[in-house]
GROMACS .gro file of C-alpha atoms in nm:
model
  221
    1MET     CA    1   4.604  -2.809   0.382
    2ALA     CA    2   4.603  -3.187   0.403
    3THR     CA    3   4.967  -3.193   0.302
    4LYS     CA    4   5.065  -2.937   0.567
    5TYR     CA    5   4.871  -3.132   0.827
    6THR     CA    6   5.042  -3.457   0.726
    7VAL     CA    7   5.388  -3.301   0.740
    8GLY     CA    8   5.316  -3.144   1.080
    9THR     CA    9   5.193  -3.474   1.217
   10GLY     CA   10   5.504  -3.645   1.085
   11PHE     CA   11   5.727  -3.401   1.270
   12VAL     CA   12   5.538  -3.459   1.593
   13ILE     CA   13   5.554  -3.837   1.560
   14THR     CA   14   5.927  -3.824   1.478
   15ALA     CA   15   5.996  -3.608   1.783
   16LEU     CA   16   5.802  -3.846   2.006
   17VAL     CA   17   5.989  -4.148   1.870
   18LEU     CA   18   6.328  -3.982   1.926
   19THR     CA   19   6.229  -3.890   2.281
   20LEU     CA   20   6.120  -4.246   2.352
   21VAL     CA   21   6.446  -4.388   2.215
   22ALA     CA   22   6.644  -4.152   2.433
   23LEU     CA   23   6.451  -4.263   2.741
   24LEU     CA   24   6.507  -4.628   2.661
   25ILE     CA   25   6.886  -4.602   2.630
   26PRO     CA   26   7.023  -4.801   2.927
   27VAL     CA   27   7.149  -4.583   3.206
   28ASP     CA   28   7.444  -4.815   3.263
   29LYS     CA   29   7.587  -4.722   2.922
   30PHE     CA   30   7.609  -4.361   3.031
   31SER     CA   31   7.756  -4.471   3.364
   32GLY     CA   32   8.020  -4.673   3.185
   33ARG     CA   33   8.122  -4.373   2.974
   34ALA     CA   34   8.129  -4.152   3.281
   35ALA     CA   35   8.351  -4.401   3.466
   36ALA     CA   36   8.588  -4.417   3.170
   37ALA     CA   37   8.604  -4.040   3.146
   38SER     CA   38   8.679  -4.009   3.517
   39GLY     CA   39   8.956  -4.268   3.503
   40VAL     CA   40   8.771  -4.512   3.731
   41PRO     CA   41   8.832  -4.872   3.619
   42ALA     CA   42   8.520  -5.038   3.478
   43GLY     CA   43   8.389  -5.322   3.696
   44ASP     CA   44   8.306  -5.676   3.585
   45ASP     CA   45   7.947  -5.789   3.628
   46ASP     CA   46   7.924  -6.152   3.739
   47GLY     CA   47   7.556  -6.163   3.646
   48LEU     CA   48   7.433  -6.245   3.996
   49GLY     CA   49   7.259  -5.913   4.051
   50ILE     CA   50   7.211  -5.753   4.391
   51LEU     CA   51   7.212  -6.008   4.673
   52SER     CA   52   7.072  -5.965   5.023
   53THR     CA   53   7.319  -6.035   5.306
   54ALA     CA   54   7.330  -5.986   5.682
   55TYR     CA   55   7.566  -5.692   5.621
   56GLY     CA   56   7.353  -5.511   5.365
   57PRO     CA   57   7.292  -5.537   4.989
   58LEU     CA   58   7.580  -5.685   4.790
   59THR     CA   59   7.605  -5.548   4.436
   60PRO     CA   60   7.806  -5.675   4.137
   61ALA     CA   61   8.037  -5.374   4.185
   62ASP     CA   62   8.093  -5.475   4.548
   63ARG     CA   63   8.187  -5.831   4.452
   64ASP     CA   64   8.411  -5.710   4.171
   65PHE     CA   65   8.592  -5.481   4.415
   66VAL     CA   66   8.649  -5.762   4.667
   67ARG     CA   67   8.792  -5.984   4.393
   68LYS     CA   68   9.019  -5.703   4.271
   69VAL     CA   69   9.159  -5.656   4.621
   70ARG     CA   70   9.237  -6.027   4.632
   71LEU     CA   71   9.398  -6.014   4.287
   72ALA     CA   72   9.614  -5.718   4.389
   73GLY     CA   73   9.765  -5.917   4.674
   74LEU     CA   74   9.830  -6.220   4.455
   75TRP     CA   75  10.089  -6.035   4.248
   76GLU     CA   76  10.198  -5.750   4.474
   77LEU     CA   77  10.302  -5.982   4.757
   78PRO     CA   78  10.555  -6.171   4.541
   79ALA     CA   79  10.662  -5.844   4.380
   80GLY     CA   80  10.727  -5.699   4.726
   81ARG     CA   81  10.927  -6.002   4.837
   82GLN     CA   82  11.132  -5.982   4.521
   83ALA     CA   83  11.205  -5.612   4.581
   84GLN     CA   84  11.323  -5.688   4.933
   85GLN     CA   85  11.573  -5.937   4.794
   86ARG     CA   86  11.683  -5.766   4.473
   87GLY     CA   87  11.659  -5.397   4.555
   88THR     CA   88  11.993  -5.216   4.575
   89ARG     CA   89  11.841  -4.884   4.679
   90PRO     CA   90  11.716  -4.868   5.039
   91ALA     CA   91  11.396  -4.702   4.910
   92ILE     CA   92  11.319  -5.006   4.692
   93ARG     CA   93  11.370  -5.250   4.979
   94THR     CA   94  11.151  -5.029   5.198
   95ALA     CA   95  10.877  -5.023   4.932
   96GLY     CA   96  10.899  -5.401   4.908
   97GLU     CA   97  10.862  -5.432   5.284
   98HIS     CA   98  10.553  -5.211   5.284
   99LEU     CA   99  10.398  -5.415   5.002
  100VAL     CA  100  10.451  -5.741   5.189
  101THR     CA  101  10.324  -5.610   5.522
  102GLY     CA  102  10.026  -5.427   5.375
  103HIS     CA  103   9.903  -5.703   5.148
  104THR     CA  104   9.956  -5.976   5.406
  105ASP     CA  105   9.713  -5.796   5.636
  106LEU     CA  106   9.478  -5.696   5.355
  107ASP     CA  107   9.474  -6.046   5.208
  108ARG     CA  108   9.374  -6.189   5.544
  109GLN     CA  109   9.086  -5.943   5.563
  110VAL     CA  110   8.966  -5.998   5.207
  111ILE     CA  111   8.953  -6.373   5.256
  112GLN     CA  112   8.739  -6.324   5.567
  113VAL     CA  113   8.510  -6.085   5.376
  114GLY     CA  114   8.481  -6.330   5.088
  115GLN     CA  115   8.382  -6.610   5.323
  116ALA     CA  116   8.131  -6.395   5.512
  117LEU     CA  117   7.964  -6.275   5.192
  118GLY     CA  118   7.992  -6.596   4.991
  119ILE     CA  119   8.214  -6.443   4.721
  120ASP     CA  120   8.432  -6.680   4.523
  121LEU     CA  121   8.784  -6.536   4.514
  122PRO     CA  122   9.069  -6.592   4.266
  123ASN     CA  123   9.367  -6.798   4.380
  124GLN     CA  124   9.622  -6.688   4.122
  125PRO     CA  125   9.717  -6.362   3.952
  126SER     CA  126   9.554  -6.264   3.626
  127GLU     CA  127   9.734  -6.316   3.296
  128GLN     CA  128   9.826  -5.947   3.288
  129GLN     CA  129   9.962  -5.958   3.642
  130ARG     CA  130  10.168  -6.268   3.565
  131GLY     CA  131  10.309  -6.076   3.270
  132TRP     CA  132  10.416  -5.795   3.504
  133LEU     CA  133  10.586  -6.044   3.737
  134ASP     CA  134  10.765  -6.201   3.440
  135GLN     CA  135  10.890  -5.858   3.331
  136LEU     CA  136  11.025  -5.792   3.679
  137THR     CA  137  11.197  -6.130   3.690
  138ARG     CA  138  11.372  -6.066   3.356
  139ALA     CA  139  11.480  -5.708   3.436
  140GLN     CA  140  11.817  -5.644   3.594
  141GLY     CA  141  11.985  -5.374   3.801
  142ASP     CA  142  11.863  -5.018   3.765
  143GLU     CA  143  11.615  -5.124   3.496
  144TYR     CA  144  11.453  -5.363   3.745
  145GLU     CA  145  11.411  -5.099   4.015
  146ARG     CA  146  11.258  -4.843   3.779
  147LEU     CA  147  11.024  -5.102   3.630
  148PHE     CA  148  10.921  -5.218   3.977
  149VAL     CA  149  10.832  -4.865   4.086
  150GLN     CA  150  10.650  -4.777   3.765
  151LEU     CA  151  10.440  -5.095   3.746
  152LEU     CA  152  10.338  -5.083   4.111
  153ARG     CA  153  10.273  -4.708   4.115
  154ARG     CA  154  10.049  -4.730   3.810
  155ALA     CA  155   9.853  -5.025   3.950
  156HIS     CA  156   9.800  -4.852   4.285
  157GLY     CA  157   9.695  -4.527   4.120
  158LYS     CA  158   9.418  -4.698   3.925
  159VAL     CA  159   9.282  -4.896   4.219
  160PHE     CA  160   9.284  -4.577   4.428
  161ALA     CA  161   9.010  -4.433   4.205
  162LEU     CA  162   8.805  -4.752   4.238
  163LEU     CA  163   8.841  -4.746   4.617
  164ALA     CA  164   8.692  -4.399   4.643
  165GLN     CA  165   8.395  -4.497   4.429
  166ILE     CA  166   8.318  -4.816   4.623
  167ARG     CA  167   8.368  -4.653   4.964
  168ALA     CA  168   8.124  -4.377   4.871
  169GLN     CA  169   7.855  -4.597   4.715
  170THR     CA  170   7.846  -4.939   4.884
  171LYS     CA  171   7.565  -5.019   5.128
  172ASN     CA  172   7.740  -5.331   5.257
  173SER     CA  173   7.923  -5.284   5.588
  174LYS     CA  174   8.178  -5.560   5.519
  175VAL     CA  175   8.269  -5.413   5.182
  176ARG     CA  176   8.284  -5.063   5.331
  177ALA     CA  177   8.525  -5.178   5.602
  178LEU     CA  178   8.744  -5.351   5.343
  179ALA     CA  179   8.747  -5.038   5.127
  180THR     CA  180   8.854  -4.831   5.427
  181SER     CA  181   9.143  -5.067   5.506
  182ALA     CA  182   9.244  -5.093   5.142
  183ASN     CA  183   9.244  -4.714   5.109
  184THR     CA  184   9.494  -4.682   5.394
  185THR     CA  185   9.715  -4.957   5.249
  186VAL     CA  186   9.711  -4.827   4.893
  187LEU     CA  187   9.788  -4.470   5.000
  188ASP     CA  188  10.083  -4.598   5.205
  189HIS     CA  189  10.215  -4.793   4.908
  190ILE     CA  190  10.175  -4.499   4.670
  191THR     CA  191  10.370  -4.283   4.916
  192VAL     CA  192  10.667  -4.518   4.958
  193LEU     CA  193  10.686  -4.581   4.584
  194GLU     CA  194  10.694  -4.206   4.515
  195ASP     CA  195  10.954  -4.160   4.789
  196SER     CA  196  11.194  -4.364   4.574
  197GLY     CA  197  11.218  -4.071   4.331
  198LEU     CA  198  11.185  -4.312   4.038
  199VAL     CA  199  10.822  -4.254   3.936
  200ASP     CA  200  10.780  -4.130   3.580
  201PHE     CA  201  10.454  -3.941   3.625
  202ASP     CA  202  10.418  -3.864   3.253
  203ALA     CA  203  10.419  -4.235   3.171
  204LEU     CA  204  10.145  -4.316   3.424
  205ASN     CA  205   9.882  -4.209   3.170
  206VAL     CA  206   9.967  -4.491   2.929
  207THR     CA  207   9.652  -4.703   2.878
  208ASP     CA  208   9.613  -5.045   3.035
  209SER     CA  209   9.588  -5.204   2.690
  210LYS     CA  210   9.964  -5.169   2.663
  211THR     CA  211  10.158  -5.350   2.931
  212PRO     CA  212  10.474  -5.145   2.982
  213ALA     CA  213  10.794  -5.314   2.877
  214PRO     CA  214  11.125  -5.225   3.043
  215SER     CA  215  11.203  -4.992   2.753
  216ASP     CA  216  10.890  -4.790   2.836
  217VAL     CA  217  11.023  -4.696   3.178
  218ARG     CA  218  11.218  -4.377   3.123
  219PRO     CA  219  11.488  -4.265   3.365
  220THR     CA  220  11.375  -3.997   3.606
  221LYS     CA  221  11.574  -3.677   3.563
   0.00000   0.00000   0.00000
């Protein structure tokens, strides 16, 4: 009887311990897996927590979004100017024009938002973005135009998912207004890039860990 009682007690204690461990698992780990599964880019936490501002709470995700909008303009503006100059297809020159116009306006807004909310913003493209610009500079002719479309379409597609998440969740009016403007700009850019007829939709699912080289951009049939 004592043995049965001891075994039964052990089962109960084990079950309680497992339940407690499950409750203590950080919720943000689950959120991170959910974001990855949904295709939403994971945000960077600057460690400052949630800050109180005159425009509402400012979360790490909000600040990360604002910085990403700034980063997008830092490489897409020069990419757009380059397409205006080097594009042989009218659709490529048109896409370049839309990139320049859209990110000039958006960059002006993001700088104002950064100043209003006290967010430090990057002043140069990331290493990955500089790599994309280098690829575009080295590419020639038809290869250049296909690479331009594929790189920019992939980048816009990923930020589109982040925009929806931030627009739906942020409690900060400045960030919400920026997300609304960015949504309009990104959708416009996706549209003109797709209008070129050069998007390889199958290749858009290649992971970010592999920066596409010119050889990865397959001709559109």
